């Protein structure tokens, strides 16, 4: 478990490194890539050894969903999240954006309104629009650097054409770990407006001390008949390229509809993703995740301290995730200027806040899932790029 070793991912079909130049104008030779949400860490040996064993055995033929895969998922959710799930409730999607797309396709119709609490993970809106559904943006309230929900305002925005609300729990960006009261508020909102509730909990394992993730089904068991849960080992173990995530549907009626749609599209998981998931969701995997969260916590502290030194910049206090959400409002600079300083002067590729929807305009998102030396380098570059504000 060495999170300090640098790994050169350039030229490995890595989205994060091999697309940074055409998307952000930042060269992978001299730049730091801090956008896409995967990390620079080697996956745990438990996972890599399983993939090596599969390669050594040498055949990569058709695979079937193996019992160990489902048992490992059940074990992880029970031991790490105190969440009990039926094995029949587990479906496998080719990643969670695909899971969202499948749920939209199965349970909603073109033109339906899909509620998002913005700013939120940009691919939600992208896939909703691509599916011909309508994005309904309910803006989060930025209360002194902490996102909160305002259900009275959201109630007033509903028109009756909304069919689903998508919750990101924990929230990306900003890293909120929603409390029991907030989750209850979302459940009540979904019931009041007769919405399906899709809870994307992909970041649930990356939670910092002092905060506790509550799976939506546990927060309000009475929501089960309208609940779709999404989880994945991809963020937790840095295996997003394997495109394996879970759609977990506790209600048998919703489950049957989803199963029928999966069958109609003949969707089936790949063997490497299944092997990796089963290996990751293990006691060895748990130990690795705990060490990773401790390492990320220190990255977050170092980065926040450097940001706090730059007048006009402020970071939201992350309760979870390795995705720092930095507000440039108080620099008084137009968006182009602070973005140019980050990209051209500091040579850092960071996600543009505008893509996350209403409320994201004055932000950039920096991925802190990287080696400490790169965090320190990023801090030094940012303080130089904004040095005139000192
Ligand atoms: C909330 C959320 N859901 C889904 C994803 C992506 O999931 P996948 O790579 O499995 O499609 C991300 C990636 O950042 C995310 O933040």
GROMACS .gro file of C-alpha atoms and ligand atoms in nm:
model
  406
    1UNK     CA    1   0.000   0.000   0.000
    2UNK     CA    2   0.214   0.280  -0.126
    3UNK     CA    3   0.017   0.580  -0.239
    4UNK     CA    4   0.328   0.792  -0.298
    5UNK     CA    5   0.473   0.611  -0.601
    6UNK     CA    6   0.425   0.807  -0.922
    7UNK     CA    7   0.273   0.615  -1.211
    8UNK     CA    8   0.304   0.741  -1.568
    9UNK     CA    9  -0.033   0.684  -1.732
   10UNK     CA   10   0.035   0.883  -2.048
   11UNK     CA   11  -0.035   0.684  -2.364
   12UNK     CA   12  -0.242   0.419  -2.184
   13UNK     CA   13  -0.583   0.521  -2.324
   14UNK     CA   14  -0.629   0.716  -2.002
   15UNK     CA   15  -0.908   0.974  -2.045
   16UNK     CA   16  -0.757   1.184  -1.771
   17UNK     CA   17  -0.409   1.209  -1.923
   18UNK     CA   18  -0.457   1.141  -2.292
   19UNK     CA   19  -0.742   1.390  -2.340
   20UNK     CA   20  -0.621   1.675  -2.121
   21UNK     CA   21  -0.448   1.854  -2.404
   22UNK     CA   22  -0.736   1.860  -2.648
   23UNK     CA   23  -0.994   1.947  -2.380
   24UNK     CA   24  -0.800   2.188  -2.159
   25UNK     CA   25  -0.498   2.289  -2.365
   26UNK     CA   26  -0.271   2.154  -2.091
   27UNK     CA   27   0.015   1.936  -2.211
   28UNK     CA   28   0.054   1.597  -2.039
   29UNK     CA   29   0.432   1.653  -2.060
   30UNK     CA   30   0.433   1.955  -1.831
   31UNK     CA   31   0.082   1.967  -1.688
   32UNK     CA   32  -0.098   1.817  -1.392
   33UNK     CA   33  -0.416   1.628  -1.467
   34UNK     CA   34  -0.674   1.693  -1.195
   35UNK     CA   35  -1.005   1.652  -1.375
   36UNK     CA   36  -1.170   1.308  -1.442
   37UNK     CA   37  -1.265   1.129  -1.120
   38UNK     CA   38  -1.025   0.839  -1.117
   39UNK     CA   39  -0.716   0.829  -0.901
   40UNK     CA   40  -0.344   0.790  -0.970
   41UNK     CA   41  -0.318   0.496  -0.727
   42UNK     CA   42  -0.248   0.132  -0.805
   43UNK     CA   43  -0.555  -0.077  -0.729
   44UNK     CA   44  -0.514  -0.310  -0.428
   45UNK     CA   45  -0.308  -0.627  -0.475
   46UNK     CA   46  -0.618  -0.832  -0.395
   47UNK     CA   47  -0.773  -0.700  -0.717
   48UNK     CA   48  -0.462  -0.701  -0.934
   49UNK     CA   49  -0.369  -1.056  -0.831
   50UNK     CA   50  -0.712  -1.176  -0.936
   51UNK     CA   51  -0.673  -1.011  -1.277
   52UNK     CA   52  -0.321  -1.158  -1.312
   53UNK     CA   53  -0.458  -1.503  -1.228
   54UNK     CA   54  -0.726  -1.468  -1.492
   55UNK     CA   55  -0.469  -1.364  -1.752
   56UNK     CA   56  -0.233  -1.646  -1.651
   57UNK     CA   57  -0.507  -1.899  -1.690
   58UNK     CA   58  -0.532  -1.758  -2.040
   59UNK     CA   59  -0.890  -1.803  -2.152
   60UNK     CA   60  -1.125  -1.509  -2.169
   61UNK     CA   61  -1.439  -1.683  -2.285
   62UNK     CA   62  -1.801  -1.615  -2.200
   63UNK     CA   63  -1.867  -1.564  -1.834
   64UNK     CA   64  -2.170  -1.620  -1.618
   65UNK     CA   65  -2.268  -1.421  -1.310
   66UNK     CA   66  -2.096  -1.604  -1.033
   67UNK     CA   67  -2.243  -1.645  -0.682
   68UNK     CA   68  -1.922  -1.518  -0.524
   69UNK     CA   69  -1.969  -1.186  -0.702
   70UNK     CA   70  -2.313  -1.129  -0.550
   71UNK     CA   71  -2.204  -1.258  -0.210
   72UNK     CA   72  -1.907  -1.020  -0.206
   73UNK     CA   73  -2.138  -0.726  -0.283
   74UNK     CA   74  -2.380  -0.834  -0.009
   75UNK     CA   75  -2.092  -0.876   0.236
   76UNK     CA   76  -1.949  -0.532   0.159
   77UNK     CA   77  -2.281  -0.348   0.190
   78UNK     CA   78  -2.358  -0.528   0.516
   79UNK     CA   79  -2.017  -0.490   0.683
   80UNK     CA   80  -1.923  -0.142   0.555
   81UNK     CA   81  -2.264   0.022   0.530
   82UNK     CA   82  -2.492  -0.180   0.756
   83UNK     CA   83  -2.715  -0.231   0.454
   84UNK     CA   84  -2.878  -0.566   0.386
   85UNK     CA   85  -2.958  -0.647   0.024
   86UNK     CA   86  -3.116  -0.947  -0.149
   87UNK     CA   87  -2.902  -1.117  -0.408
   88UNK     CA   88  -3.193  -1.095  -0.657
   89UNK     CA   89  -3.190  -0.717  -0.613
   90UNK     CA   90  -2.844  -0.684  -0.773
   91UNK     CA   91  -2.811  -0.601  -1.143
   92UNK     CA   92  -2.485  -0.521  -1.318
   93UNK     CA   93  -2.453  -0.220  -1.546
   94UNK     CA   94  -2.155  -0.120  -1.757
   95UNK     CA   95  -2.083   0.159  -1.511
   96UNK     CA   96  -2.319   0.389  -1.328
   97UNK     CA   97  -2.382   0.640  -1.603
   98UNK     CA   98  -2.509   0.339  -1.795
   99UNK     CA   99  -2.708   0.248  -1.482
  100UNK     CA  100  -2.871   0.593  -1.483
  101UNK     CA  101  -2.943   0.559  -1.855
  102UNK     CA  102  -3.099   0.214  -1.802
  103UNK     CA  103  -3.321   0.346  -1.523
  104UNK     CA  104  -3.434   0.643  -1.734
  105UNK     CA  105  -3.505   0.408  -2.021
  106UNK     CA  106  -3.699   0.158  -1.810
  107UNK     CA  107  -3.897   0.382  -1.580
  108UNK     CA  108  -3.952   0.716  -1.757
  109UNK     CA  109  -4.068   0.839  -2.098
  110UNK     CA  110  -3.939   1.105  -2.338
  111UNK     CA  111  -4.032   1.452  -2.214
  112UNK     CA  112  -4.056   1.351  -1.847
  113UNK     CA  113  -3.891   1.584  -1.598
  114UNK     CA  114  -3.594   1.447  -1.404
  115UNK     CA  115  -3.502   1.643  -1.093
  116UNK     CA  116  -3.136   1.713  -1.008
  117UNK     CA  117  -2.996   1.898  -0.708
  118UNK     CA  118  -2.738   2.118  -0.877
  119UNK     CA  119  -2.451   2.167  -0.909
  120UNK     CA  120  -2.414   1.792  -0.954
  121UNK     CA  121  -2.210   1.534  -1.145
  122UNK     CA  122  -2.231   1.657  -1.506
  123UNK     CA  123  -2.305   1.322  -1.674
  124UNK     CA  124  -2.651   1.307  -1.514
  125UNK     CA  125  -2.778   1.603  -1.718
  126UNK     CA  126  -2.593   1.478  -2.024
  127UNK     CA  127  -2.757   1.136  -2.020
  128UNK     CA  128  -3.101   1.279  -1.929
  129UNK     CA  129  -3.087   1.514  -2.230
  130UNK     CA  130  -2.948   1.245  -2.459
  131UNK     CA  131  -3.247   1.030  -2.362
  132UNK     CA  132  -3.490   1.308  -2.456
  133UNK     CA  133  -3.598   1.368  -2.097
  134UNK     CA  134  -3.602   1.714  -1.937
  135UNK     CA  135  -3.353   1.827  -1.674
  136UNK     CA  136  -3.521   2.005  -1.381
  137UNK     CA  137  -3.251   2.186  -1.186
  138UNK     CA  138  -3.321   2.240  -0.818
  139UNK     CA  139  -3.027   2.449  -0.696
  140UNK     CA  140  -2.858   2.360  -0.370
  141UNK     CA  141  -2.808   2.645  -0.126
  142UNK     CA  142  -2.444   2.733  -0.063
  143UNK     CA  143  -2.460   2.811   0.307
  144UNK     CA  144  -2.116   2.943   0.395
  145UNK     CA  145  -1.932   2.679   0.191
  146UNK     CA  146  -2.172   2.392   0.263
  147UNK     CA  147  -2.446   2.272   0.032
  148UNK     CA  148  -2.795   2.238   0.178
  149UNK     CA  149  -3.135   2.160   0.033
  150UNK     CA  150  -3.436   2.392   0.029
  151UNK     CA  151  -3.743   2.175  -0.016
  152UNK     CA  152  -3.992   2.461   0.011
  153UNK     CA  153  -3.830   2.619  -0.295
  154UNK     CA  154  -3.820   2.284  -0.479
  155UNK     CA  155  -4.185   2.214  -0.401
  156UNK     CA  156  -4.276   2.544  -0.565
  157UNK     CA  157  -4.083   2.448  -0.879
  158UNK     CA  158  -4.263   2.117  -0.943
  159UNK     CA  159  -4.512   2.117  -1.231
  160UNK     CA  160  -4.642   1.761  -1.217
  161UNK     CA  161  -4.445   1.646  -1.521
  162UNK     CA  162  -4.151   1.523  -1.309
  163UNK     CA  163  -4.112   1.146  -1.281
  164UNK     CA  164  -3.778   1.090  -1.109
  165UNK     CA  165  -3.537   1.261  -0.874
  166UNK     CA  166  -3.168   1.171  -0.885
  167UNK     CA  167  -2.981   1.208  -0.559
  168UNK     CA  168  -2.601   1.201  -0.547
  169UNK     CA  169  -2.516   1.064  -0.202
  170UNK     CA  170  -2.251   1.155  -0.096
  171UNK     CA  171  -2.267   1.460  -0.317
  172UNK     CA  172  -2.031   1.532  -0.606
  173UNK     CA  173  -1.920   1.810  -0.617
  174UNK     CA  174  -1.868   1.962  -0.272
  175UNK     CA  175  -1.850   1.629  -0.087
  176UNK     CA  176  -2.154   1.659   0.138
  177UNK     CA  177  -2.247   1.343   0.328
  178UNK     CA  178  -2.622   1.390   0.362
  179UNK     CA  179  -2.756   1.352   0.715
  180UNK     CA  180  -3.050   1.136   0.822
  181UNK     CA  181  -3.272   1.449   0.829
  182UNK     CA  182  -3.165   1.556   0.481
  183UNK     CA  183  -3.220   1.207   0.340
  184UNK     CA  184  -3.560   1.196   0.504
  185UNK     CA  185  -3.631   1.531   0.338
  186UNK     CA  186  -3.543   1.384  -0.004
  187UNK     CA  187  -3.760   1.077   0.059
  188UNK     CA  188  -4.056   1.294   0.166
  189UNK     CA  189  -4.005   1.516  -0.139
  190UNK     CA  190  -4.010   1.210  -0.367
  191UNK     CA  191  -4.331   1.086  -0.202
  192UNK     CA  192  -4.500   1.429  -0.212
  193UNK     CA  193  -4.444   1.458  -0.586
  194UNK     CA  194  -4.483   1.087  -0.667
  195UNK     CA  195  -4.127   1.057  -0.800
  196UNK     CA  196  -3.903   0.757  -0.835
  197UNK     CA  197  -3.590   0.814  -0.628
  198UNK     CA  198  -3.261   0.713  -0.785
  199UNK     CA  199  -2.981   0.732  -0.531
  200UNK     CA  200  -2.630   0.723  -0.680
  201UNK     CA  201  -2.402   0.622  -0.392
  202UNK     CA  202  -2.082   0.561  -0.591
  203UNK     CA  203  -1.876   0.775  -0.349
  204UNK     CA  204  -2.005   0.602  -0.033
  205UNK     CA  205  -1.674   0.441   0.064
  206UNK     CA  206  -1.469   0.761   0.055
  207UNK     CA  207  -1.603   0.933   0.365
  208UNK     CA  208  -1.386   1.122   0.614
  209UNK     CA  209  -1.381   1.078   0.991
  210UNK     CA  210  -1.666   1.251   1.166
  211UNK     CA  211  -1.922   1.175   0.894
  212UNK     CA  212  -2.135   0.869   0.830
  213UNK     CA  213  -2.289   0.769   0.501
  214UNK     CA  214  -2.643   0.635   0.536
  215UNK     CA  215  -2.772   0.423   0.245
  216UNK     CA  216  -3.101   0.568   0.123
  217UNK     CA  217  -3.291   0.247   0.190
  218UNK     CA  218  -3.181   0.256   0.555
  219UNK     CA  219  -3.260   0.626   0.590
  220UNK     CA  220  -3.625   0.560   0.506
  221UNK     CA  221  -3.727   0.197   0.451
  222UNK     CA  222  -4.076   0.314   0.353
  223UNK     CA  223  -3.930   0.460   0.030
  224UNK     CA  224  -3.837   0.112  -0.096
  225UNK     CA  225  -4.126   0.083  -0.342
  226UNK     CA  226  -3.993   0.381  -0.541
  227UNK     CA  227  -3.619   0.336  -0.484
  228UNK     CA  228  -3.336   0.260  -0.728
  229UNK     CA  229  -2.987   0.242  -0.575
  230UNK     CA  230  -2.659   0.268  -0.763
  231UNK     CA  231  -2.326   0.155  -0.620
  232UNK     CA  232  -1.991   0.054  -0.769
  233UNK     CA  233  -1.640  -0.045  -0.666
  234UNK     CA  234  -1.497   0.182  -0.938
  235UNK     CA  235  -1.422   0.503  -0.742
  236UNK     CA  236  -1.332   0.318  -0.425
  237UNK     CA  237  -1.069   0.091  -0.584
  238UNK     CA  238  -0.970   0.289  -0.895
  239UNK     CA  239  -1.114   0.036  -1.141
  240UNK     CA  240  -1.353   0.259  -1.338
  241UNK     CA  241  -1.209   0.138  -1.668
  242UNK     CA  242  -1.359  -0.205  -1.602
  243UNK     CA  243  -1.705  -0.051  -1.639
  244UNK     CA  244  -1.878  -0.256  -1.374
  245UNK     CA  245  -2.136  -0.105  -1.143
  246UNK     CA  246  -2.448  -0.221  -0.965
  247UNK     CA  247  -2.810  -0.117  -0.992
  248UNK     CA  248  -2.972  -0.242  -0.673
  249UNK     CA  249  -3.351  -0.257  -0.678
  250UNK     CA  250  -3.511  -0.369  -0.352
  251UNK     CA  251  -3.872  -0.365  -0.477
  252UNK     CA  252  -3.973  -0.684  -0.666
  253UNK     CA  253  -4.210  -0.498  -0.902
  254UNK     CA  254  -3.953  -0.241  -1.014
  255UNK     CA  255  -3.695  -0.519  -1.029
  256UNK     CA  256  -3.908  -0.723  -1.273
  257UNK     CA  257  -3.946  -0.424  -1.505
  258UNK     CA  258  -3.572  -0.358  -1.496
  259UNK     CA  259  -3.490  -0.725  -1.558
  260UNK     CA  260  -3.718  -0.727  -1.862
  261UNK     CA  261  -3.540  -0.423  -2.008
  262UNK     CA  262  -3.197  -0.575  -1.941
  263UNK     CA  263  -3.310  -0.891  -2.118
  264UNK     CA  264  -3.448  -0.697  -2.414
  265UNK     CA  265  -3.113  -0.523  -2.458
  266UNK     CA  266  -2.919  -0.842  -2.383
  267UNK     CA  267  -2.690  -0.671  -2.136
  268UNK     CA  268  -2.441  -0.887  -1.948
  269UNK     CA  269  -2.135  -0.803  -1.738
  270UNK     CA  270  -1.777  -0.877  -1.836
  271UNK     CA  271  -1.574  -1.135  -1.648
  272UNK     CA  272  -1.284  -0.909  -1.548
  273UNK     CA  273  -1.518  -0.660  -1.383
  274UNK     CA  274  -1.688  -0.937  -1.188
  275UNK     CA  275  -1.360  -1.091  -1.074
  276UNK     CA  276  -1.226  -0.752  -0.970
  277UNK     CA  277  -1.543  -0.662  -0.780
  278UNK     CA  278  -1.546  -0.989  -0.588
  279UNK     CA  279  -1.177  -0.947  -0.499
  280UNK     CA  280  -1.218  -0.582  -0.398
  281UNK     CA  281  -1.513  -0.640  -0.169
  282UNK     CA  282  -1.305  -0.837   0.079
  283UNK     CA  283  -1.124  -0.782   0.411
  284UNK     CA  284  -0.802  -0.703   0.217
  285UNK     CA  285  -0.994  -0.451   0.008
  286UNK     CA  286  -1.139  -0.294   0.323
  287UNK     CA  287  -0.793  -0.249   0.474
  288UNK     CA  288  -0.670  -0.083   0.154
  289UNK     CA  289  -0.969   0.155   0.142
  290UNK     CA  290  -0.913   0.264   0.502
  291UNK     CA  291  -0.549   0.344   0.424
  292UNK     CA  292  -0.650   0.530   0.109
  293UNK     CA  293  -0.905   0.745   0.294
  294UNK     CA  294  -0.638   0.839   0.551
  295UNK     CA  295  -0.402   0.938   0.267
  296UNK     CA  296  -0.673   1.138   0.088
  297UNK     CA  297  -0.763   1.313   0.411
  298UNK     CA  298  -0.408   1.445   0.436
  299UNK     CA  299  -0.413   1.551   0.068
  300UNK     CA  300  -0.733   1.741   0.134
  301UNK     CA  301  -0.582   1.920   0.436
  302UNK     CA  302  -0.267   2.022   0.247
  303UNK     CA  303  -0.463   2.145  -0.054
  304UNK     CA  304  -0.719   2.335   0.157
  305UNK     CA  305  -0.442   2.504   0.356
  306UNK     CA  306  -0.278   2.627   0.033
  307UNK     CA  307  -0.611   2.747  -0.108
  308UNK     CA  308  -0.685   2.933   0.217
  309UNK     CA  309  -0.358   3.127   0.168
  310UNK     CA  310  -0.474   3.267  -0.169
  311UNK     CA  311  -0.702   3.569  -0.122
  312UNK     CA  312  -1.032   3.527  -0.306
  313UNK     CA  313  -1.021   3.146  -0.330
  314UNK     CA  314  -1.214   2.917  -0.099
  315UNK     CA  315  -1.265   2.542  -0.085
  316UNK     CA  316  -1.574   2.364   0.031
  317UNK     CA  317  -1.497   2.146   0.329
  318UNK     CA  318  -1.507   1.795   0.189
  319UNK     CA  319  -1.691   1.545   0.407
  320UNK     CA  320  -1.627   1.278   0.143
  321UNK     CA  321  -1.477   1.229  -0.206
  322UNK     CA  322  -1.136   1.335  -0.337
  323UNK     CA  323  -1.289   1.611  -0.549
  324UNK     CA  324  -1.199   1.958  -0.419
  325UNK     CA  325  -1.456   2.221  -0.517
  326UNK     CA  326  -1.293   2.561  -0.531
  327UNK     CA  327  -1.487   2.886  -0.545
  328UNK     CA  328  -1.323   3.179  -0.728
  329UNK     CA  329  -1.608   3.430  -0.672
  330UNK     CA  330  -1.417   3.654  -0.435
  331UNK     CA  331  -1.130   3.705  -0.681
  332UNK     CA  332  -1.374   3.925  -0.873
  333UNK     CA  333  -1.231   3.774  -1.193
  334UNK     CA  334  -1.447   3.674  -1.487
  335UNK     CA  335  -1.464   3.297  -1.541
  336UNK     CA  336  -1.228   3.308  -1.841
  337UNK     CA  337  -0.959   3.474  -1.636
  338UNK     CA  338  -0.946   3.238  -1.338
  339UNK     CA  339  -0.979   2.941  -1.572
  340UNK     CA  340  -0.694   3.067  -1.791
  341UNK     CA  341  -0.473   3.120  -1.490
  342UNK     CA  342  -0.531   2.762  -1.378
  343UNK     CA  343  -0.490   2.610  -1.723
  344UNK     CA  344  -0.232   2.830  -1.890
  345UNK     CA  345  -0.031   2.971  -1.600
  346UNK     CA  346  -0.048   2.681  -1.353
  347UNK     CA  347  -0.077   2.416  -1.627
  348UNK     CA  348  -0.346   2.228  -1.438
  349UNK     CA  349  -0.645   2.058  -1.601
  350UNK     CA  350  -0.942   2.088  -1.362
  351UNK     CA  351  -1.315   2.041  -1.435
  352UNK     CA  352  -1.511   2.355  -1.522
  353UNK     CA  353  -1.788   2.425  -1.270
  354UNK     CA  354  -2.030   2.534  -1.543
  355UNK     CA  355  -2.070   2.173  -1.657
  356UNK     CA  356  -2.221   2.079  -1.319
  357UNK     CA  357  -2.528   2.298  -1.370
  358UNK     CA  358  -2.677   2.596  -1.189
  359UNK     CA  359  -2.457   2.721  -0.908
  360UNK     CA  360  -2.133   2.580  -1.048
  361UNK     CA  361  -2.035   2.885  -1.256
  362UNK     CA  362  -1.769   3.030  -1.027
  363UNK     CA  363  -1.606   2.696  -0.939
  364UNK     CA  364  -1.339   2.459  -1.066
  365UNK     CA  365  -1.312   2.099  -0.944
  366UNK     CA  366  -0.968   1.958  -0.864
  367UNK     CA  367  -0.912   1.584  -0.825
  368UNK     CA  368  -0.697   1.520  -0.516
  369UNK     CA  369  -0.673   1.143  -0.573
  370UNK     CA  370  -0.305   1.163  -0.652
  371UNK     CA  371   0.039   1.133  -0.500
  372UNK     CA  372   0.134   1.382  -0.226
  373UNK     CA  373   0.418   1.526  -0.436
  374UNK     CA  374   0.168   1.620  -0.708
  375UNK     CA  375  -0.063   1.784  -0.452
  376UNK     CA  376   0.229   1.991  -0.327
  377UNK     CA  377   0.323   2.082  -0.684
  378UNK     CA  378  -0.038   2.186  -0.758
  379UNK     CA  379  -0.043   2.406  -0.447
  380UNK     CA  380   0.282   2.576  -0.549
  381UNK     CA  381   0.159   2.634  -0.905
  382UNK     CA  382  -0.173   2.780  -0.790
  383UNK     CA  383  -0.014   3.015  -0.542
  384UNK     CA  384   0.220   3.140  -0.820
  385UNK     CA  385  -0.062   3.176  -1.073
  386UNK     CA  386  -0.259   3.390  -0.827
  387UNK     CA  387   0.049   3.546  -0.668
  388UNK     CA  388  -0.055   3.900  -0.756
  389UNK     CA  389  -0.353   3.867  -0.519
  390UNK     CA  390  -0.128   3.812  -0.218
  391LIG     C1  391  -2.191   1.052  -0.880
  391LIG     C2  392  -2.124   0.976  -0.990
  391LIG     N1  393  -2.189   0.879  -1.053
  391LIG     C3  394  -2.132   0.808  -1.153
  391LIG     C4  395  -2.002   0.835  -1.192
  391LIG     C5  396  -1.939   0.758  -1.304
  391LIG     O1  397  -1.973   0.626  -1.297
  391LIG     P1  398  -1.924   0.523  -1.407
  391LIG     O2  399  -1.783   0.552  -1.439
  391LIG     O3  400  -1.943   0.394  -1.338
  391LIG     O4  401  -2.016   0.540  -1.525
  391LIG     C6  402  -1.930   0.936  -1.129
  391LIG     C7  403  -1.792   0.967  -1.172
  391LIG     O5  404  -1.733   1.062  -1.133
  391LIG     C8  405  -1.992   1.008  -1.025
  391LIG     O6  406  -1.927   1.106  -0.960
   0.00000   0.00000   0.00000
